[in-house]
PDB file of C-alpha atoms and ligand atoms in Angstrom:
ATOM      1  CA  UNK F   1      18.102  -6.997  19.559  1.00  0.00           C
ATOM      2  CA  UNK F   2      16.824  -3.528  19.755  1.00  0.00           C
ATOM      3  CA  UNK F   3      17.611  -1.259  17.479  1.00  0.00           C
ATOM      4  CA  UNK F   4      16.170   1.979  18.934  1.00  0.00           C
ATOM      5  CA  UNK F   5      19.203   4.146  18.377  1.00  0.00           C
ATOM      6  CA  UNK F   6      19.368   3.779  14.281  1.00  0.00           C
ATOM      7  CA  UNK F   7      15.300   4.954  14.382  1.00  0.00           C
ATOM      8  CA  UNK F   8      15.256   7.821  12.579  1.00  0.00           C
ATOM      9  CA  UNK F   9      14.678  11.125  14.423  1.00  0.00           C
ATOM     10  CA  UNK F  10      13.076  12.868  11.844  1.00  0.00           C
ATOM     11  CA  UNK F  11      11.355  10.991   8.211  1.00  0.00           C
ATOM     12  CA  UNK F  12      10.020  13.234   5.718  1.00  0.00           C
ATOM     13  CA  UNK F  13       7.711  11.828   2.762  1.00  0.00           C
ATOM     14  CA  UNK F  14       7.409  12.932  -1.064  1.00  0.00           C
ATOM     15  CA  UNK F  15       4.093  11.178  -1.396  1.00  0.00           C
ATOM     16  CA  UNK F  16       3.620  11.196  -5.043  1.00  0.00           C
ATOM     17  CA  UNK F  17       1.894   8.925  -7.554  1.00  0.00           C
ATOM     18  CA  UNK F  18      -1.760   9.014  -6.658  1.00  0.00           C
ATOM     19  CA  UNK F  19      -2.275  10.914 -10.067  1.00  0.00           C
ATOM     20  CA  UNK F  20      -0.919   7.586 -11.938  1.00  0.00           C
ATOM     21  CA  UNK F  21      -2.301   5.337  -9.473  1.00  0.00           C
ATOM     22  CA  UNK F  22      -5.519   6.551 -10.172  1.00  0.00           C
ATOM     23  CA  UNK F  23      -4.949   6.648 -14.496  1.00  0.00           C
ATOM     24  CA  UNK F  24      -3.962   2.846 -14.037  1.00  0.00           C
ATOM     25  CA  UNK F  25      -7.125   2.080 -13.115  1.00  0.00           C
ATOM     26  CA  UNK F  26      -8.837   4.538 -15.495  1.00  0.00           C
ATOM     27  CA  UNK F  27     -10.617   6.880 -12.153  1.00  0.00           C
ATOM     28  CA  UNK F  28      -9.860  10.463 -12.330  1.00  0.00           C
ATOM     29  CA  UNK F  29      -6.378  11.964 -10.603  1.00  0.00           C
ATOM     30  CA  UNK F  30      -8.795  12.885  -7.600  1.00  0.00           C
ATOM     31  CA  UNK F  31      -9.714   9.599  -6.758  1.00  0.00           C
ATOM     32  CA  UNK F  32      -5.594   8.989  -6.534  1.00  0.00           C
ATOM     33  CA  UNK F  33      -5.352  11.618  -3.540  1.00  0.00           C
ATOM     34  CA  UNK F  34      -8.526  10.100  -2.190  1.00  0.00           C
ATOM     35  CA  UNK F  35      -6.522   6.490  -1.843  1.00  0.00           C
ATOM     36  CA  UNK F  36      -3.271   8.366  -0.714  1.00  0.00           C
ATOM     37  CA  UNK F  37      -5.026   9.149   2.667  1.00  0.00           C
ATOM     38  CA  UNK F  38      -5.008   5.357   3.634  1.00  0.00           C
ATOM     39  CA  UNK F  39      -0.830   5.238   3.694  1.00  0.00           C
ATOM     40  CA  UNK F  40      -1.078   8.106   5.538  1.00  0.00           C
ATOM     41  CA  UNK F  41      -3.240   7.430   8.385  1.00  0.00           C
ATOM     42  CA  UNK F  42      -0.847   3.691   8.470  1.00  0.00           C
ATOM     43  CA  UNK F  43       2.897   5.284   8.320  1.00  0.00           C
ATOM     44  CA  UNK F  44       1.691   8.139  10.976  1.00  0.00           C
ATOM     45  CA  UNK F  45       0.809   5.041  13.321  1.00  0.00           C
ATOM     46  CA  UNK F  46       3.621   2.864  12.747  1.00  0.00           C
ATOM     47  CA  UNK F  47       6.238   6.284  13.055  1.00  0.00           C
ATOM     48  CA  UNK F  48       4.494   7.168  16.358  1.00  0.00           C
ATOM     49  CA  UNK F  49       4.574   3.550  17.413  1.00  0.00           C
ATOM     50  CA  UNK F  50       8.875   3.012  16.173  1.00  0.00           C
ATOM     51  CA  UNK F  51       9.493   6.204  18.470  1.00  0.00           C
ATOM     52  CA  UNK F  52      10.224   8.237  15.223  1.00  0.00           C
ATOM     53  CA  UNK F  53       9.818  12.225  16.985  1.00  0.00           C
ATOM     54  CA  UNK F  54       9.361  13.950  14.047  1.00  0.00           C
ATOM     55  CA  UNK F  55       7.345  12.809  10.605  1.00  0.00           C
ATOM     56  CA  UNK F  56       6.975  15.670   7.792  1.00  0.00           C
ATOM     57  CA  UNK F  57       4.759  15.101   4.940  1.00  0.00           C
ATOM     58  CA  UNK F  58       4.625  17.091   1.744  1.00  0.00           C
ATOM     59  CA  UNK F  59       1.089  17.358   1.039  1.00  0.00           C
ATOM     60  CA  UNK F  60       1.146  20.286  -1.569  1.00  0.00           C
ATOM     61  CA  UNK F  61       4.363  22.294  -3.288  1.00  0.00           C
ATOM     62  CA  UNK F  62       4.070  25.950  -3.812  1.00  0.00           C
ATOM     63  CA  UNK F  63       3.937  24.521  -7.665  1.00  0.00           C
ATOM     64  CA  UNK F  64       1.214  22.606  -7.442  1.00  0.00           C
ATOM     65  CA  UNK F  65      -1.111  25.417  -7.935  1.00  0.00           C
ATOM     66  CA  UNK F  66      -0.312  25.297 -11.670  1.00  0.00           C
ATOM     67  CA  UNK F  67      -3.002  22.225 -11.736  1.00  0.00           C
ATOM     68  CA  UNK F  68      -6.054  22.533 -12.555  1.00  0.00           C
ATOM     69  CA  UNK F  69      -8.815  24.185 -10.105  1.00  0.00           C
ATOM     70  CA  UNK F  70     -10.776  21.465  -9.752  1.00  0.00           C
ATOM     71  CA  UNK F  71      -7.682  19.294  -8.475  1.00  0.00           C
ATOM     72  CA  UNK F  72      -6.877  21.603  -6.173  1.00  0.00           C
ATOM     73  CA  UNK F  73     -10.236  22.451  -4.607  1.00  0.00           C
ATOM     74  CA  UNK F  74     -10.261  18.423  -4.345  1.00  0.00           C
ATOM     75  CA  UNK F  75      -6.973  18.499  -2.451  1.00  0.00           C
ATOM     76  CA  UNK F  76      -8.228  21.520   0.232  1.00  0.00           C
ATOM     77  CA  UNK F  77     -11.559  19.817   0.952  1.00  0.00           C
ATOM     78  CA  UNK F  78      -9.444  16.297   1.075  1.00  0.00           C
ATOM     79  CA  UNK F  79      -7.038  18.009   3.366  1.00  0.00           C
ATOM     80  CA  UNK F  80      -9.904  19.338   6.040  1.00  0.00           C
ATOM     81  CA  UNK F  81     -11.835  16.491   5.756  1.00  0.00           C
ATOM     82  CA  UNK F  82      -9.153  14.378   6.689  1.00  0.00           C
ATOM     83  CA  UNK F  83      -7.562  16.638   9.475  1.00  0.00           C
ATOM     84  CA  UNK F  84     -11.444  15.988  10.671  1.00  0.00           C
ATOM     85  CA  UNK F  85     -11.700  12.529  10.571  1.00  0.00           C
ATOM     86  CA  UNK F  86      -8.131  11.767  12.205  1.00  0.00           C
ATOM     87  CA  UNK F  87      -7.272  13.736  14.390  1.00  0.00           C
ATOM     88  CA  UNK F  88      -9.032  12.763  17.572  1.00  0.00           C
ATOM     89  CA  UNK F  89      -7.444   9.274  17.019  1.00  0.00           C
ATOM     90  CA  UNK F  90      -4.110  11.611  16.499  1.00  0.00           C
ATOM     91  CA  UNK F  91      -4.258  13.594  19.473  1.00  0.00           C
ATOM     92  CA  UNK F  92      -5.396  10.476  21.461  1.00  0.00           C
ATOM     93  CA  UNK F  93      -2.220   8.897  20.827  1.00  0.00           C
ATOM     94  CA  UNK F  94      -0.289  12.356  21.679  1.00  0.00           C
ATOM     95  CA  UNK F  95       0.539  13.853  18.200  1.00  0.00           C
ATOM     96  CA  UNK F  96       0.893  17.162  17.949  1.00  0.00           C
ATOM     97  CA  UNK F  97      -0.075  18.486  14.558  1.00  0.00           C
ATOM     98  CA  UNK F  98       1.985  21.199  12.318  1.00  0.00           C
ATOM     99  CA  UNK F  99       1.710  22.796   9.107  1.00  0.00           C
ATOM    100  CA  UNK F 100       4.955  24.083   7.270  1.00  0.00           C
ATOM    101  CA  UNK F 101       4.819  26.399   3.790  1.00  0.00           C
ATOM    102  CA  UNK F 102       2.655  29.797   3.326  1.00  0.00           C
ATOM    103  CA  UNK F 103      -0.845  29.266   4.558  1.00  0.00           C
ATOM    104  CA  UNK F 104      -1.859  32.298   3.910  1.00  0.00           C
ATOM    105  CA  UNK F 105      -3.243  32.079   0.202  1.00  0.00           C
ATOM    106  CA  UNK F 106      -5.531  29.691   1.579  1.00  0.00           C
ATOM    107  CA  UNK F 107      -9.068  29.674   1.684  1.00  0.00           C
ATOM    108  CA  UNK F 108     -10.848  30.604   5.001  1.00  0.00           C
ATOM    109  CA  UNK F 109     -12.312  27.201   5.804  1.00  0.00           C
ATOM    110  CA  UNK F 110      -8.851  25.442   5.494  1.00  0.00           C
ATOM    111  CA  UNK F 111      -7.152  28.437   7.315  1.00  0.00           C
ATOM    112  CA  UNK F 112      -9.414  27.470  10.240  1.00  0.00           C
ATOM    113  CA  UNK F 113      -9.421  23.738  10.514  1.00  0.00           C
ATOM    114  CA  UNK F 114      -5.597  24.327  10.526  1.00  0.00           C
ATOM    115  CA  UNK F 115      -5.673  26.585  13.704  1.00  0.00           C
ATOM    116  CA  UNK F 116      -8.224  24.720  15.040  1.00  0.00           C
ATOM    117  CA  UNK F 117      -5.530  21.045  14.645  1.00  0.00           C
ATOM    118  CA  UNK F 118      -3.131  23.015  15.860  1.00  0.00           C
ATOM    119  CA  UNK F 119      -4.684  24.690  19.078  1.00  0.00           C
ATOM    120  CA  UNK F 120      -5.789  21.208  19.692  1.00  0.00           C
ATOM    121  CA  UNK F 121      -3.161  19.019  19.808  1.00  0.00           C
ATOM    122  CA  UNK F 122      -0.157  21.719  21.264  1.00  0.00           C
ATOM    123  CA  UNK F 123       0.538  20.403  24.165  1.00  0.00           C
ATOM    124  CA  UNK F 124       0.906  16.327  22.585  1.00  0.00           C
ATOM    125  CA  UNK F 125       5.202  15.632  22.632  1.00  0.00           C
ATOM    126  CA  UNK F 126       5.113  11.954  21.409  1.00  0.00           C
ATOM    127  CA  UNK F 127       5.359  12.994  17.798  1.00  0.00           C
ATOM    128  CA  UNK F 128       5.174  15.782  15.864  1.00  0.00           C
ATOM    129  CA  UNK F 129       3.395  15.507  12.271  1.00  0.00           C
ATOM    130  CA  UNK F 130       4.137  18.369  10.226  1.00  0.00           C
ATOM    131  CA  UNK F 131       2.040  18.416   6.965  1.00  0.00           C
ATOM    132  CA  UNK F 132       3.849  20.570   4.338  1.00  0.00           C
ATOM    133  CA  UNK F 133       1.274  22.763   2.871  1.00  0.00           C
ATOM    134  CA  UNK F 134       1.812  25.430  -0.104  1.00  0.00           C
ATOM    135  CA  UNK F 135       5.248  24.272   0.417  1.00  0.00           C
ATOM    136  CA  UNK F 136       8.615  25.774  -1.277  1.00  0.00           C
ATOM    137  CA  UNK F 137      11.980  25.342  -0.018  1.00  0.00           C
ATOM    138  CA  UNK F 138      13.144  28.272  -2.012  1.00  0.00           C
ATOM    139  CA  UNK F 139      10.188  30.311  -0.867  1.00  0.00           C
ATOM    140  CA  UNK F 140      10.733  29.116   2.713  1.00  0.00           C
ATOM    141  CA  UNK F 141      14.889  30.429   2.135  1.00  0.00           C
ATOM    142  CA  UNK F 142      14.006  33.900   0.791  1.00  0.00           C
ATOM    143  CA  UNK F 143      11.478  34.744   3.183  1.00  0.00           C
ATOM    144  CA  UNK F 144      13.879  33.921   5.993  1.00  0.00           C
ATOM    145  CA  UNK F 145      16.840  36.320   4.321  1.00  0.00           C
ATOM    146  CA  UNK F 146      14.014  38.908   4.120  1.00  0.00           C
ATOM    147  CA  UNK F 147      13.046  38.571   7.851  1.00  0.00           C
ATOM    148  CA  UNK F 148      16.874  39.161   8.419  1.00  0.00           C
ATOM    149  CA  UNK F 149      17.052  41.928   6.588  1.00  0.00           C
ATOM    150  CA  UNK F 150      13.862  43.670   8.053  1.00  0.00           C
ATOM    151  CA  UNK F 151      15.819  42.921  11.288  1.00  0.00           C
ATOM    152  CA  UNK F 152      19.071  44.708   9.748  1.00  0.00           C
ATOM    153  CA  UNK F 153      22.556  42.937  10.429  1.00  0.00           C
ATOM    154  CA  UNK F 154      22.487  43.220  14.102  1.00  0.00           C
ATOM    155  CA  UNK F 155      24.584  40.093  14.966  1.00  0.00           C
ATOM    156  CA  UNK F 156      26.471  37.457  12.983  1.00  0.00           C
ATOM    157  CA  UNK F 157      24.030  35.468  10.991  1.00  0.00           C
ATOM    158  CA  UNK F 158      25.319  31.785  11.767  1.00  0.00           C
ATOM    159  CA  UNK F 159      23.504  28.310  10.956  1.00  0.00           C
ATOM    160  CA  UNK F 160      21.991  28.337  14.091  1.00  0.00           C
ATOM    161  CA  UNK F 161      20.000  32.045  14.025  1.00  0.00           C
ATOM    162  CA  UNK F 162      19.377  31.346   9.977  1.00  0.00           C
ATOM    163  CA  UNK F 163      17.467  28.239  11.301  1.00  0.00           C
ATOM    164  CA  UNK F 164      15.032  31.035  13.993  1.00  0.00           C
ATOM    165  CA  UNK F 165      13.500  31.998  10.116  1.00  0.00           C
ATOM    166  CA  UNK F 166      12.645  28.709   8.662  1.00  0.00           C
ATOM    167  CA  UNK F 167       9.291  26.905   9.392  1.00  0.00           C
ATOM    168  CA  UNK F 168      11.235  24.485  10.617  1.00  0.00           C
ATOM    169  CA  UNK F 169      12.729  26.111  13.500  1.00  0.00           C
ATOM    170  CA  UNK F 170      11.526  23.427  16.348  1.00  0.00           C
ATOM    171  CA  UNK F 171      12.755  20.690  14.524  1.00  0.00           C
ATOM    172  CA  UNK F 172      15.882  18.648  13.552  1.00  0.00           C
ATOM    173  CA  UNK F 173      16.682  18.245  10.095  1.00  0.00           C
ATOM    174  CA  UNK F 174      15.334  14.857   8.632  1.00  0.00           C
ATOM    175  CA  UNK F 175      17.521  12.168   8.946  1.00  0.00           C
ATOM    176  CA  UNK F 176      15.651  10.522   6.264  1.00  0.00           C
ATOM    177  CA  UNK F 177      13.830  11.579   3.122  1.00  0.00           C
ATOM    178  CA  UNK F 178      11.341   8.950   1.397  1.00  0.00           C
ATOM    179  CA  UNK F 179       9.795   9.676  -2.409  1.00  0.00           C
ATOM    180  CA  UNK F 180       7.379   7.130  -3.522  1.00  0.00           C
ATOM    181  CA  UNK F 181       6.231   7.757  -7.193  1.00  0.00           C
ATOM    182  CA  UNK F 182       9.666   6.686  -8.745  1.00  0.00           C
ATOM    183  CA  UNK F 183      10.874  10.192  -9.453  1.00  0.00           C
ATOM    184  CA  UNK F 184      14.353  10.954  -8.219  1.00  0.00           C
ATOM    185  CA  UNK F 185      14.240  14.361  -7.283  1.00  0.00           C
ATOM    186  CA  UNK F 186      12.957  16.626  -4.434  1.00  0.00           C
ATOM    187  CA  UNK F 187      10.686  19.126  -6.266  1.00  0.00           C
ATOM    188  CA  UNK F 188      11.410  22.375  -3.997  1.00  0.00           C
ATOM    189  CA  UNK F 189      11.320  19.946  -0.581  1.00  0.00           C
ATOM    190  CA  UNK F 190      13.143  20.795   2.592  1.00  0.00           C
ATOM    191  CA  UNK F 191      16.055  22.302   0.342  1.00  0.00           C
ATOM    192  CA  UNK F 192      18.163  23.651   3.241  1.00  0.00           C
ATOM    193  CA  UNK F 193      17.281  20.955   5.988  1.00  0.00           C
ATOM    194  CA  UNK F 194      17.710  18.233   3.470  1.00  0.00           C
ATOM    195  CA  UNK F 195      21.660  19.069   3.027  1.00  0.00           C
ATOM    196  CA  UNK F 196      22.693  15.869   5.307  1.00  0.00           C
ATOM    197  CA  UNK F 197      19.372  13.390   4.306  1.00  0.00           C
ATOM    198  CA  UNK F 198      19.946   9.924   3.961  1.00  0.00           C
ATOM    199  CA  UNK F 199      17.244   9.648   0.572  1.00  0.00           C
ATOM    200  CA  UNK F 200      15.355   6.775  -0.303  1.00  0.00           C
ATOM    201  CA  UNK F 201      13.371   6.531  -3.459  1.00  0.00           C
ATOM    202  CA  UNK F 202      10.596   3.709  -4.599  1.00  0.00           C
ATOM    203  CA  UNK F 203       8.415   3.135  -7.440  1.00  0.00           C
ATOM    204  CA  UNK F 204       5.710   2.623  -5.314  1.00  0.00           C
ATOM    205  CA  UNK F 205       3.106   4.688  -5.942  1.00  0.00           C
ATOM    206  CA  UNK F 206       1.707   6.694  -2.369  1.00  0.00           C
ATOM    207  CA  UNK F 207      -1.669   5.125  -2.838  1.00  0.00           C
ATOM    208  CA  UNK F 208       0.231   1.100  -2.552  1.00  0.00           C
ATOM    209  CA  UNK F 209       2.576   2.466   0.110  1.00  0.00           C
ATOM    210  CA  UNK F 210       2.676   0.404   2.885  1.00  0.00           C
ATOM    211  CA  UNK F 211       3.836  -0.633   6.684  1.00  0.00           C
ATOM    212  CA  UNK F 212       5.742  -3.270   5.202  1.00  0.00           C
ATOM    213  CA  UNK F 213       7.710  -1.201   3.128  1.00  0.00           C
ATOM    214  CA  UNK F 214       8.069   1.303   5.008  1.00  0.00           C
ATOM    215  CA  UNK F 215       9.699  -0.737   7.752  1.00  0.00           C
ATOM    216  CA  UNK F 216      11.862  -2.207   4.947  1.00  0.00           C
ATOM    217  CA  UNK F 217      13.465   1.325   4.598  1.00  0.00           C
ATOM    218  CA  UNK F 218      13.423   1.887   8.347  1.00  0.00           C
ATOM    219  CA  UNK F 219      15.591  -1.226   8.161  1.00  0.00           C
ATOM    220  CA  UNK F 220      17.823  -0.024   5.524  1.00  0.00           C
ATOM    221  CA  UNK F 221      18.177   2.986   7.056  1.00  0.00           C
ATOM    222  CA  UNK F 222      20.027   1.540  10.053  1.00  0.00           C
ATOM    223  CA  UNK F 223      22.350   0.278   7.826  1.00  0.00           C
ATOM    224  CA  UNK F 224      23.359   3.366   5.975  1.00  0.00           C
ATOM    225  CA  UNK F 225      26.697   5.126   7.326  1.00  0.00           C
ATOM    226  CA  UNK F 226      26.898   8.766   8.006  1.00  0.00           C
ATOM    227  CA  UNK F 227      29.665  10.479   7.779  1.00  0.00           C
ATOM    228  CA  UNK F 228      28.885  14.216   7.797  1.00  0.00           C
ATOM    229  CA  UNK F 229      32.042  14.995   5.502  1.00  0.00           C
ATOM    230  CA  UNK F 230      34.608  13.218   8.058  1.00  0.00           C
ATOM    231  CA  UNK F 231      36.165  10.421   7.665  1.00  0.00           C
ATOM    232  CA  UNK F 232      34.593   7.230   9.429  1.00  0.00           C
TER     233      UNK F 232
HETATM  234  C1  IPE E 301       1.318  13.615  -5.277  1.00  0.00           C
HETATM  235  O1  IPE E 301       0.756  12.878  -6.301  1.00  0.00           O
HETATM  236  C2  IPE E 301       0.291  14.428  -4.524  1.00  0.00           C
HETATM  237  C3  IPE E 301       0.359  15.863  -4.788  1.00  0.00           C
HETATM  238  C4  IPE E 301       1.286  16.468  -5.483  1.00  0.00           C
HETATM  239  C5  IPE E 301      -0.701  16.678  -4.218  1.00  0.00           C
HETATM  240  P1  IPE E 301       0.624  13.464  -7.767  1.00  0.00           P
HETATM  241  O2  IPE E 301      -0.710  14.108  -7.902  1.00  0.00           O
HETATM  242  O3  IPE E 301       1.770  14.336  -8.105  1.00  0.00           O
HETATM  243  O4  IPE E 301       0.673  12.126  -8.623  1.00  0.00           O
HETATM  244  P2  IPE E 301       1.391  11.912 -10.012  1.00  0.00           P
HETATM  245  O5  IPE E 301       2.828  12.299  -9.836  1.00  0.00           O
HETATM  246  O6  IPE E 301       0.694  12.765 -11.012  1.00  0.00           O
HETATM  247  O7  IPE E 301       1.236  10.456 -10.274  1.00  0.00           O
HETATM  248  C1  IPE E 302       5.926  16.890  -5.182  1.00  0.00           C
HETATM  249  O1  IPE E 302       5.297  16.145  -6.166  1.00  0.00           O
HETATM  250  C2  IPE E 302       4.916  17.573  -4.318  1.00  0.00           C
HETATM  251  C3  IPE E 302       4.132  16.724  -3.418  1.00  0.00           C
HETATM  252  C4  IPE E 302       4.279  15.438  -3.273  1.00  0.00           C
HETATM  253  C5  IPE E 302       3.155  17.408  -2.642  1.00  0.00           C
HETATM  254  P1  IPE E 302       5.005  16.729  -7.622  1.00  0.00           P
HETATM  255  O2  IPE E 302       4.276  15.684  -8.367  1.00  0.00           O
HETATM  256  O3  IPE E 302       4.367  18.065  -7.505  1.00  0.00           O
HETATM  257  O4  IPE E 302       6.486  16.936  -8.189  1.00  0.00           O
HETATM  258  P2  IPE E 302       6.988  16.982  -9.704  1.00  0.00           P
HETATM  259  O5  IPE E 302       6.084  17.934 -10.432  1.00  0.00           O
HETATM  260  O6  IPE E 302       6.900  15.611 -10.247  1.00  0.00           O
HETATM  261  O7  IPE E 302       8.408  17.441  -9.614  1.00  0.00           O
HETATM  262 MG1   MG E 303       3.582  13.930  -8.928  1.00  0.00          MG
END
């Protein structure tokens, strides 16, 4: 029996854990985000292929610049060099590619292969992958309320034209929100979109995430009932 109308519209993915994946096995934290590209390059396929429109991955919080420098430097080079690698295979199979948070304190290189994915793959409509880079759902909130006020109140700010400031403005809200990494929280993630997210959370760390469980939640998914405040 198909299922097609429970599949998810929209997923969005905490991918934490590669730091303790990688101190299980004694390797450095680095070697953690190295592993984490594997799950990524697996759940993009499988979303694209279970007709999911819309997958949004949080790659890098507007926090995590309190790590250390060589961590981060890791994570940009990581990040192009992976962008690189995948994404003829990506826009082969008609993703379009999108990044959500502040690029702009970003260095040159990764400012380009960003433009350059994007320019790319525009005109793909099977999926849309949004990477969520320098991320902050607070950030995201105030700089919308200060676009509004540049703008001065010149109509009636409803859900609908507060949406027209978010990154987020081409896309549903997620209809699902996955953390691996067994921490039950969303650490500044899609704060206003998440407000009606059915959330999943699993110790798995990103690194040992796989299809199979990631269909497993797909699954449960289907099962969960939505009521939207109403009474069902
Ligand atoms: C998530 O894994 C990836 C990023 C935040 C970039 P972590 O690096 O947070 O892994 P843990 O939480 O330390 O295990
Ligand atoms: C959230 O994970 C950010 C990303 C997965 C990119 P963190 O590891 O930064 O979150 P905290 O610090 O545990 O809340
Ligand atoms: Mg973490």
């Amino acid at each position: 029996m198909s299922n097609e109308s429970l599949v998810p519209i929209h997923v969005a993915i905490i991918m934490d854990g590669n730091g303790r994946w990688a101190k299980e096995r004694g390797l450095d934290r680095t070697e953690g985000h190295r592993n984490g590209i594997k799950p990524v390059q697996i759940i993009t396929r499988i979303s694209a292929k279970q007709g999911i429109k819309f997958l949004t991955l949080f790659a890098f919080s507007t926090e995590n610049w309190k790590r250390e420098a060589k961590e981060v430097n890791f994570l940009f080079h990581l990040f192009v060099d992976s962008i690189n690698t995948y994404m003829p295979e990506l826009h082969e199979n008609g993703v379009k590619i999108n990044f959500i948070g502040d690029i702009d304190p970003f260095p040159q290189f990764v400012k380009k292969m960003i433009q350059f994915a994007v320019k790319t793959t525009k005109n793909n409509t099977r999926m849309v992958l949004s990477i969520a880079l320098n991320y902050g759902g607070r950030r995201e909130i105030i700089q919308a309320v200060e676009k509004l006020l540049l703008l001065g109140k010149t109509h009636e700010i409803t859900e609908e034209v507060f949406k027209q400031f978010l990154y987020t403005k081409d896309q549903p809200d997620p209809d699902l929100i996955i953390r691996t990494g067994g921490e039950k929280r969303l650490s500044n993630f899609l704060l206003y979109q998440s407000a009606y997210s059915e959330l999943f959370f699993t110790d798995t760390l990103w690194p040992d995430f796989t299809e199979r469980e990631f269909l497993q939640i797909l699954q449960e998914f289907s099962k969960r009932v939505r009521k939207y405040g109403a009474l069902k």
